[in-house]
PDB file of C-alpha atoms and ligand atoms in Angstrom:
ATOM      1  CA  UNK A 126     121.933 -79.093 166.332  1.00 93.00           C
ATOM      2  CA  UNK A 127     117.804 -78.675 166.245  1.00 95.00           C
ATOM      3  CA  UNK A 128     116.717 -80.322 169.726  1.00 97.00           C
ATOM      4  CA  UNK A 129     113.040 -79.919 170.321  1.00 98.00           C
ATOM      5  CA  UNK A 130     112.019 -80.048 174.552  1.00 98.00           C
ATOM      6  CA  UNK A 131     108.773 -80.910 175.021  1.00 98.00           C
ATOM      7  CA  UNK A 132     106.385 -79.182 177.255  1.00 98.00           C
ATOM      8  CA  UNK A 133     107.912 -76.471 178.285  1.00 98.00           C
ATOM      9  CA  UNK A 134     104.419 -74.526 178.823  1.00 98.00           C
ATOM     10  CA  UNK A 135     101.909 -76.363 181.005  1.00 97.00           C
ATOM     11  CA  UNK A 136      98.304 -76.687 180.184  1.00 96.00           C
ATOM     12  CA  UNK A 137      97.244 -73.410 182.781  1.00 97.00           C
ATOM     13  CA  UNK A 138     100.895 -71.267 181.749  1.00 97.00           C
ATOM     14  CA  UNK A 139      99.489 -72.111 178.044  1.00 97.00           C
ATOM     15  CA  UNK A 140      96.155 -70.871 179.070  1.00 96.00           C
ATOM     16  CA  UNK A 141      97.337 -67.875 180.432  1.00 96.00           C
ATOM     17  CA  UNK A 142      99.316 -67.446 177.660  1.00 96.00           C
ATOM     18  CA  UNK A 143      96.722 -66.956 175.172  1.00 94.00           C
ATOM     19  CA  UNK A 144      94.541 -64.778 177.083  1.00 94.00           C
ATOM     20  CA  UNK A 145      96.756 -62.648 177.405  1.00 93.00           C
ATOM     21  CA  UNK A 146      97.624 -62.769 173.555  1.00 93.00           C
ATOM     22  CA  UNK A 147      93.768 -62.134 172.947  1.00 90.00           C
ATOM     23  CA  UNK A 148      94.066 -58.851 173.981  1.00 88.00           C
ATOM     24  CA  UNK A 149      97.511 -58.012 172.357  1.00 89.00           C
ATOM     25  CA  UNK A 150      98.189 -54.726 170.943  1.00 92.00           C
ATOM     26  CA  UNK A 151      99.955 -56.199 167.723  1.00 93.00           C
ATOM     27  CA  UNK A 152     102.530 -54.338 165.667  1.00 91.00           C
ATOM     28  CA  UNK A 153     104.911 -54.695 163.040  1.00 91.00           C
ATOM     29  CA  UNK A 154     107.801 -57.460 163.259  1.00 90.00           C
ATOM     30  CA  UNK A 155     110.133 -55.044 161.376  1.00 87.00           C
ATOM     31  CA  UNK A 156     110.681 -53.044 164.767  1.00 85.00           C
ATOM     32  CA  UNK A 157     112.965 -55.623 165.655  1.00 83.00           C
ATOM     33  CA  UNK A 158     114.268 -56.847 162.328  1.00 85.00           C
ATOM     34  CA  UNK A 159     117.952 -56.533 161.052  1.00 83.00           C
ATOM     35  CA  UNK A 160     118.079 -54.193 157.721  1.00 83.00           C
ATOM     36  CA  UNK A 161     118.482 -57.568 155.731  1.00 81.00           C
ATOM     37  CA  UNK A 162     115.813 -59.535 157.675  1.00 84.00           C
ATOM     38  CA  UNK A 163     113.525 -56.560 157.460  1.00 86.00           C
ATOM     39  CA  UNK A 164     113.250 -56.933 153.625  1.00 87.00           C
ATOM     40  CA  UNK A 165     111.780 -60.727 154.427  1.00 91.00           C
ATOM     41  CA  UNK A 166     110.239 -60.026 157.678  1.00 92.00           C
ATOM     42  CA  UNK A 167     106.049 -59.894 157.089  1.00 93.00           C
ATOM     43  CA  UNK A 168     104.657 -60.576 160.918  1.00 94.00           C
ATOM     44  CA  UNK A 169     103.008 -58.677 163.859  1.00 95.00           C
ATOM     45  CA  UNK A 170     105.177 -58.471 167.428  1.00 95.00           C
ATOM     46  CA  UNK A 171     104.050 -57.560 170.518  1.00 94.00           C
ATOM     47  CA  UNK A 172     105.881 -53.823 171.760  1.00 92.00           C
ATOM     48  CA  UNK A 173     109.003 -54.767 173.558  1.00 91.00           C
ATOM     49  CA  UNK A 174     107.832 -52.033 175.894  1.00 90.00           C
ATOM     50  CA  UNK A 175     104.117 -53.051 176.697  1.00 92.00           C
ATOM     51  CA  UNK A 176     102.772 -54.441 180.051  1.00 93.00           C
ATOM     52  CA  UNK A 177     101.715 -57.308 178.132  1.00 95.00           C
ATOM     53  CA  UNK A 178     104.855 -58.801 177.223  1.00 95.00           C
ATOM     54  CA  UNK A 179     106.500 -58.006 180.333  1.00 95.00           C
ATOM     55  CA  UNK A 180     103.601 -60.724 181.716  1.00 96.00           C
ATOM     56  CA  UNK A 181     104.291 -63.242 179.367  1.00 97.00           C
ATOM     57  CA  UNK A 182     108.432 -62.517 179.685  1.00 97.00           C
ATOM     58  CA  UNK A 183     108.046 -63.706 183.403  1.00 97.00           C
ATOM     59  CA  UNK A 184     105.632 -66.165 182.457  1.00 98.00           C
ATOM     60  CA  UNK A 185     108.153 -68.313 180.036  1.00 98.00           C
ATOM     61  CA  UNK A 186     111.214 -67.333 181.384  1.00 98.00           C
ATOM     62  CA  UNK A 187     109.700 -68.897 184.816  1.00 98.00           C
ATOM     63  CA  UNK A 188     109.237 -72.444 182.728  1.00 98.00           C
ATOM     64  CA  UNK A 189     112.618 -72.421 181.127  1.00 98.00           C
ATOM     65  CA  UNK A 190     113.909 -72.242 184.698  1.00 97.00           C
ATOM     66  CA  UNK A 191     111.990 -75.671 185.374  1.00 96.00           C
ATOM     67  CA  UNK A 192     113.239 -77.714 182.645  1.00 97.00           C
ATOM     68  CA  UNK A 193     116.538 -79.982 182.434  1.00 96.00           C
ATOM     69  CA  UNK A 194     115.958 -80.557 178.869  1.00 97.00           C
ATOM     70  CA  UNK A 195     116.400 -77.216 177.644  1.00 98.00           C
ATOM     71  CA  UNK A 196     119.430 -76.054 179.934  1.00 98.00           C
ATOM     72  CA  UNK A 197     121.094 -79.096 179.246  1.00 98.00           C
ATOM     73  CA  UNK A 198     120.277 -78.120 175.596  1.00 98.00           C
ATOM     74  CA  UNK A 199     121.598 -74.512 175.555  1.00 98.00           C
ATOM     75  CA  UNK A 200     123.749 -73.822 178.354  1.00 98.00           C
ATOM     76  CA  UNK A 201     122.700 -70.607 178.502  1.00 98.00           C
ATOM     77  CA  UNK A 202     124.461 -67.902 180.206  1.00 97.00           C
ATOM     78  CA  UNK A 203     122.116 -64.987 179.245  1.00 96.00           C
ATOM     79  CA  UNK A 204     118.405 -65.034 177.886  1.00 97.00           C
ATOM     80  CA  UNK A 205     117.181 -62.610 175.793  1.00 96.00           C
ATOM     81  CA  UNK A 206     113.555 -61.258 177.192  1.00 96.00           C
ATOM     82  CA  UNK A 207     111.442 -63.426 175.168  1.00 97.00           C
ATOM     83  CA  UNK A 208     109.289 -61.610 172.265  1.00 96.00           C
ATOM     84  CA  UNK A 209     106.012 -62.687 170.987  1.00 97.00           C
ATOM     85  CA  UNK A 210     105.244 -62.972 167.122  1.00 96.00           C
ATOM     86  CA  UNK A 211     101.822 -63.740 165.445  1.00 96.00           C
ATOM     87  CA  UNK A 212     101.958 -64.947 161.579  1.00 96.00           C
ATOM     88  CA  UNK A 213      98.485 -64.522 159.892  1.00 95.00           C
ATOM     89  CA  UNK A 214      96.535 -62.549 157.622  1.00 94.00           C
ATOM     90  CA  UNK A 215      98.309 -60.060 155.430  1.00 93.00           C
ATOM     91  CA  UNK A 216     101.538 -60.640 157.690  1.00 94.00           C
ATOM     92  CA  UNK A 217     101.938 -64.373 157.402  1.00 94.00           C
ATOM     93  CA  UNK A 218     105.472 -65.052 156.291  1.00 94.00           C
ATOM     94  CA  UNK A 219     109.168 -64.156 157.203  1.00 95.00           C
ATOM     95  CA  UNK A 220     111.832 -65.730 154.573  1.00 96.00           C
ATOM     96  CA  UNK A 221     115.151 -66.433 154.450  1.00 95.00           C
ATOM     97  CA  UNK A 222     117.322 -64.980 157.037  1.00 95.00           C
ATOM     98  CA  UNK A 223     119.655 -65.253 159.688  1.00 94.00           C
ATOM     99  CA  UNK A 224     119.172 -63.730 163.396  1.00 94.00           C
ATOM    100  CA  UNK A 225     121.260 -60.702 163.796  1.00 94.00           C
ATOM    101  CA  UNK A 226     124.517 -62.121 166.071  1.00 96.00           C
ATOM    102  CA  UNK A 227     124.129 -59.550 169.264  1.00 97.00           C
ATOM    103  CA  UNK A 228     120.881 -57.922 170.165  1.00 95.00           C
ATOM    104  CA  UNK A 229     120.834 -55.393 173.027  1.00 93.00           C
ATOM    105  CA  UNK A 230     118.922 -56.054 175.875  1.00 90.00           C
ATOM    106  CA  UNK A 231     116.278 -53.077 175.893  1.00 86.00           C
ATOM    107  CA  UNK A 232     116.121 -52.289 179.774  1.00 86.00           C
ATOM    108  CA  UNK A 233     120.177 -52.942 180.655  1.00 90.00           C
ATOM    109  CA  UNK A 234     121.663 -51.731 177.713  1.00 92.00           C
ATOM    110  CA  UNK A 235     123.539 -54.990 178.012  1.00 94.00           C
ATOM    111  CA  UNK A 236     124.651 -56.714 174.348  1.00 96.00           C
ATOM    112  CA  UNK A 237     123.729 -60.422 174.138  1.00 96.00           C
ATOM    113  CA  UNK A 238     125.355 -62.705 171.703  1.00 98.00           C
ATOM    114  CA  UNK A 239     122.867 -64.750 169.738  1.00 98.00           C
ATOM    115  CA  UNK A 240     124.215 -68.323 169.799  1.00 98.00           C
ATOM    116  CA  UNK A 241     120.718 -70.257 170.185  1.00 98.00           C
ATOM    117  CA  UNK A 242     117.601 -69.127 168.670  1.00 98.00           C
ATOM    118  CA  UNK A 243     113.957 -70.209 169.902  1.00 98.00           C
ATOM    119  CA  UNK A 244     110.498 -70.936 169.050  1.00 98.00           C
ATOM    120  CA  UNK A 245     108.297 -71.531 171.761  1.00 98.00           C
ATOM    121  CA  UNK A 246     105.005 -72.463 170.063  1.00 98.00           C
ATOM    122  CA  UNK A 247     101.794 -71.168 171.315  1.00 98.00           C
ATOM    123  CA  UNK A 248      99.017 -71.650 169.001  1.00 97.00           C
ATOM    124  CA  UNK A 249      98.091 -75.713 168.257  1.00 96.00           C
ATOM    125  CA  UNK A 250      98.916 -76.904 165.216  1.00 97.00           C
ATOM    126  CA  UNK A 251      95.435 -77.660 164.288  1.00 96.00           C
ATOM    127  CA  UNK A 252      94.796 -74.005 164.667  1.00 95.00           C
ATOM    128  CA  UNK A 253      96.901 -72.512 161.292  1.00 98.00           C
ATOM    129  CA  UNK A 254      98.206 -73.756 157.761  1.00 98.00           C
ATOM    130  CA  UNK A 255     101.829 -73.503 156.500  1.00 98.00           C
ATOM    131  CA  UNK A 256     103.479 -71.552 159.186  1.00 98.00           C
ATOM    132  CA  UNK A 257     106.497 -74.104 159.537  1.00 98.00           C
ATOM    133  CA  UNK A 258     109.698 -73.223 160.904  1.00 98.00           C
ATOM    134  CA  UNK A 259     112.593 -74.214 158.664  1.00 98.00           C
ATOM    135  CA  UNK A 260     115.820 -74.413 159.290  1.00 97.00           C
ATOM    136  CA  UNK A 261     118.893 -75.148 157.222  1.00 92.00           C
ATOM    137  CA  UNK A 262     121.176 -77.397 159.127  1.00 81.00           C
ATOM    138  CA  UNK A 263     124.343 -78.920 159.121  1.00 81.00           C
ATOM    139  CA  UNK A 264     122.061 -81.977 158.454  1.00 81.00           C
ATOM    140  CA  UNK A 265     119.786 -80.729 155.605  1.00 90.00           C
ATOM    141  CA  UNK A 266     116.738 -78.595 155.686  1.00 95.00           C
ATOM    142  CA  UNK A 267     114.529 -79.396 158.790  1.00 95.00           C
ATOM    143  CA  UNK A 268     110.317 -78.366 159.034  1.00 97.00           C
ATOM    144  CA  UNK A 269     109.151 -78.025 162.169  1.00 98.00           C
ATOM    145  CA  UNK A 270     106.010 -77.133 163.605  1.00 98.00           C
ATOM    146  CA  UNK A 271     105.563 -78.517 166.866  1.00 98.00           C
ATOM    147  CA  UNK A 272     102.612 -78.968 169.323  1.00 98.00           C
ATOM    148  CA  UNK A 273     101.746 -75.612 171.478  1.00 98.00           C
ATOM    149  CA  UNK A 274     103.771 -75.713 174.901  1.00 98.00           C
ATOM    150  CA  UNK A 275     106.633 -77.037 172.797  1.00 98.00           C
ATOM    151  CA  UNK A 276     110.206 -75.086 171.980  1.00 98.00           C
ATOM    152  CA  UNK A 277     112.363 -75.712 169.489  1.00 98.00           C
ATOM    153  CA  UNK A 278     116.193 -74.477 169.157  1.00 98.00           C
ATOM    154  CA  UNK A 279     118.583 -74.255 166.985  1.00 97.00           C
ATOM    155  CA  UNK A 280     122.141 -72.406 165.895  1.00 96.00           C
ATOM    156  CA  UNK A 281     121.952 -69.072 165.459  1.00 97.00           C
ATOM    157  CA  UNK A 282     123.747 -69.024 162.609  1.00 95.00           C
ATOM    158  CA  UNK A 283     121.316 -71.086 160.431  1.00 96.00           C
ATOM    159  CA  UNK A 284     119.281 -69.692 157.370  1.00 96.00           C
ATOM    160  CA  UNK A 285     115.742 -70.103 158.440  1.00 97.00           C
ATOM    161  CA  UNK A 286     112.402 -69.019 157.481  1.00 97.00           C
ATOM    162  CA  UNK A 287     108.771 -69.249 158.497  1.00 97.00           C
ATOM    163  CA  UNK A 288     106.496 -70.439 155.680  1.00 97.00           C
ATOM    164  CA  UNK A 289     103.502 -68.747 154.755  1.00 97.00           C
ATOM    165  CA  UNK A 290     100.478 -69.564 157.217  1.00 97.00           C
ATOM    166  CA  UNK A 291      97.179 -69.785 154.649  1.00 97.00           C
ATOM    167  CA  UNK A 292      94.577 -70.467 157.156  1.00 97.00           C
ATOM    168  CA  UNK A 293      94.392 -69.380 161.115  1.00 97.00           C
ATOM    169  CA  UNK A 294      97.223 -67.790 162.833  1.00 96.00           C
ATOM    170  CA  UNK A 295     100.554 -69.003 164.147  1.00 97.00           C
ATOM    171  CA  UNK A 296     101.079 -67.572 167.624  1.00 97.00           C
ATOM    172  CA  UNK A 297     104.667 -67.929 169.294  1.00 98.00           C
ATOM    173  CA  UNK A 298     107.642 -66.572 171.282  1.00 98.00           C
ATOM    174  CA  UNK A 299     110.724 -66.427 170.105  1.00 98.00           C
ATOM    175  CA  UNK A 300     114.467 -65.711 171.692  1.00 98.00           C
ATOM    176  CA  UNK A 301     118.089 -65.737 171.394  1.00 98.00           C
ATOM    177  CA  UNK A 302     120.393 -67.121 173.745  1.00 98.00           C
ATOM    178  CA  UNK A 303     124.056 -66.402 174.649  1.00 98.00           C
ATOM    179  CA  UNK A 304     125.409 -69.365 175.711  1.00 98.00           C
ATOM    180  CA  UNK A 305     127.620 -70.547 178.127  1.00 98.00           C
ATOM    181  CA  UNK A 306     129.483 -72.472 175.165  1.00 98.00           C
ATOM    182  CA  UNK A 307     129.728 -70.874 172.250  1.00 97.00           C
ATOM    183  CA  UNK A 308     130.690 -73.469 169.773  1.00 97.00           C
ATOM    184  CA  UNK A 309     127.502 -75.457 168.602  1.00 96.00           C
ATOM    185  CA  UNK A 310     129.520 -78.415 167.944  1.00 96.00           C
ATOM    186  CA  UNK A 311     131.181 -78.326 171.609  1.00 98.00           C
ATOM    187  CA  UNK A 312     127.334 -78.051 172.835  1.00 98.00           C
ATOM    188  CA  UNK A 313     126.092 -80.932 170.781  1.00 97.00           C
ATOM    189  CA  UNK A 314     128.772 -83.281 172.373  1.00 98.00           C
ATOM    190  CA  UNK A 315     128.068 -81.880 175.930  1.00 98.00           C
ATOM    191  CA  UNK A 316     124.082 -82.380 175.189  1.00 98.00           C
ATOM    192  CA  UNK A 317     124.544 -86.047 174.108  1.00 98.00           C
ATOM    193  CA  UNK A 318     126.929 -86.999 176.910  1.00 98.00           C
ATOM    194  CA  UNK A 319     124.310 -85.597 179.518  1.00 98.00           C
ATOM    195  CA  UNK A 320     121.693 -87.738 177.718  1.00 97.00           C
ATOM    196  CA  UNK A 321     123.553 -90.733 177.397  1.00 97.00           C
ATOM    197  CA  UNK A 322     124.540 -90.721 181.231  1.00 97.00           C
ATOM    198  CA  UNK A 323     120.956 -89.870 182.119  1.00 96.00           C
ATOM    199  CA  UNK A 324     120.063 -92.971 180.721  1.00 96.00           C
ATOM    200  CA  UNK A 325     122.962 -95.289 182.049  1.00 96.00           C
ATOM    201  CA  UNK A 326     122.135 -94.377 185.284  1.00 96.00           C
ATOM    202  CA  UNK A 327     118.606 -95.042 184.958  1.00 96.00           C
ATOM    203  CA  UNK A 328     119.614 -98.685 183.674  1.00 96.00           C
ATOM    204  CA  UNK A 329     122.576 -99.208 185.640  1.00 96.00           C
ATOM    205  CA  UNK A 330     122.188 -96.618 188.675  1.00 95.00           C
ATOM    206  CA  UNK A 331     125.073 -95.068 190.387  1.00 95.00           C
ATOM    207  CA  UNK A 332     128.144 -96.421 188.733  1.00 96.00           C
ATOM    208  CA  UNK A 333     132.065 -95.805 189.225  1.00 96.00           C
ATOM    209  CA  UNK A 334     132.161 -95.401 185.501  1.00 95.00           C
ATOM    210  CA  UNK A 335     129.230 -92.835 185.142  1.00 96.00           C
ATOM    211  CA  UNK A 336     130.726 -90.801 188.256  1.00 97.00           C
ATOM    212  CA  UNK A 337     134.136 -90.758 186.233  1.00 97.00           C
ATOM    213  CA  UNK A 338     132.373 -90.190 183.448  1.00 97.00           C
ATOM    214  CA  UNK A 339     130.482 -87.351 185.062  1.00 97.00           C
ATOM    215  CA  UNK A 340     133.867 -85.617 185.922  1.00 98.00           C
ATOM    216  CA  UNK A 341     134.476 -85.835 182.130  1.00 98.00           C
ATOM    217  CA  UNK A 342     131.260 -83.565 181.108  1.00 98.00           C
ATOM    218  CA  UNK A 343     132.291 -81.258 183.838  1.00 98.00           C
ATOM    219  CA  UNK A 344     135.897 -81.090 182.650  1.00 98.00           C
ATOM    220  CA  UNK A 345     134.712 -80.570 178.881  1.00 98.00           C
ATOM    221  CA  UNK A 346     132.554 -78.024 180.350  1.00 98.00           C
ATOM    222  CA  UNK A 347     135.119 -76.560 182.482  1.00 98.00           C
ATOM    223  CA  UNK A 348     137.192 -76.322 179.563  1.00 98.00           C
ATOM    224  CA  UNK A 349     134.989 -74.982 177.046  1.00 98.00           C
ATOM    225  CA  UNK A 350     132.511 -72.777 178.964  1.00 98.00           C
ATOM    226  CA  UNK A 351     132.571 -68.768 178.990  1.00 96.00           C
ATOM    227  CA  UNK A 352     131.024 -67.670 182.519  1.00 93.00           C
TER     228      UNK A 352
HETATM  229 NI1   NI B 459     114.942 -65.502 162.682  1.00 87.12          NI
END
């Protein structure tokens, strides 16, 4: 499933954001490419290693940790240290690929299973032409280019590409996510349960079906979650 949370940046984390990016140190996106993705990869990163990014890691990381949407989204269990890509220029495209499936955590050595990828975007829409996400789906091929502030994830395991950006640049982070339930399908039914009993108790309020029904995510969860 593709489930876009809005807002995850707000309007003085955005700001911050792309300050800091102003004075970035750009280099090339292959550093962190697979050997197949490297042959479609054409975008600038910022170092893994720089002061910059470590900034900007606390920065988003400290926003994911505010928002339901996206934990109820990708029940994650680890999160990779968010990385920060700029599409523009003479490096304004990345094609068809799919993320590598474990990436190792640069500071604890520790392997992470890519089950979710991310795109938090950080430039406004306005601001670049092309530069859409797409993803192939289980539900056809999806464009995306959402509002800055805004993150959108999806299975790892999808074919994706970023389209050419023409005009401007298209600023972003990206990340992977291990999650606490592996199985996209088995996360899609978790994520629309929690949605759907959001909203009954917000029409209904407390109810001895939505507690019972409660138990059920938790049990589902229970069931199917890797801790
Ligand atoms: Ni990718």
């Amino acid at each position: 499933m593709l489930v876009h949370v809005k807002g995850v940046l707000d309007a003085d984390e955005l700001r911050e954001a792309r300050a800091a990016l102003q004075r970035a140190p750009w280099g090339d996106g292959k550093v962190t490419a697979g050997a197949q993705s490297a042959l479609a990869k054409n975008n600038l990163q910022l170092p893994e290693d720089h002061e910059l990014t470590a900034l900007l890691q606390t920065l988003v990381l400290g926003a994911l940790k505010r928002s339901p949407h996206f934990f109820t989204a990708a029940l994650p269990k680890h999160i990779f240290p968010p990385l920060f890509n700029r599409y523009g220029g003479a490096h304004n495209a990345f094609g068809n690929h799919v993320d590598n499936a474990v990436r190792i955590h640069r500071a604890t050595g520790q392997r992470i299973r890519t089950d979710v990828s991310c795109t938090l975007f950080l430039a406004d829409p306005d601001d670049y032409e092309g530069g859409e996400l797409v993803v192939e789906d289980t539900f056809g091929t999806q464009r995306v280019k959402l509002p800055a502030g805004d993150l959108v994830l999806y299975p790892s395991s999808s074919v994706h590409r970023v389209e050419p950006v023409t005009r401007g640049a298209r600023v972003a982070s990206f990340f992977w996510i291990e999650s606490l339930v592996r199985r996209d399908e088995q996360r899609r039914l978790l994520y629309e349960m929690d949605l759907a009993l959001l909203a009954l108790r917000e029409r209904h309020g407390e109810t001895e079906e939505a507690v019972r029904l409660t138990g059920t995510y938790h049990n589902l969860l229970r069931m199917w979650a890797d801790t």
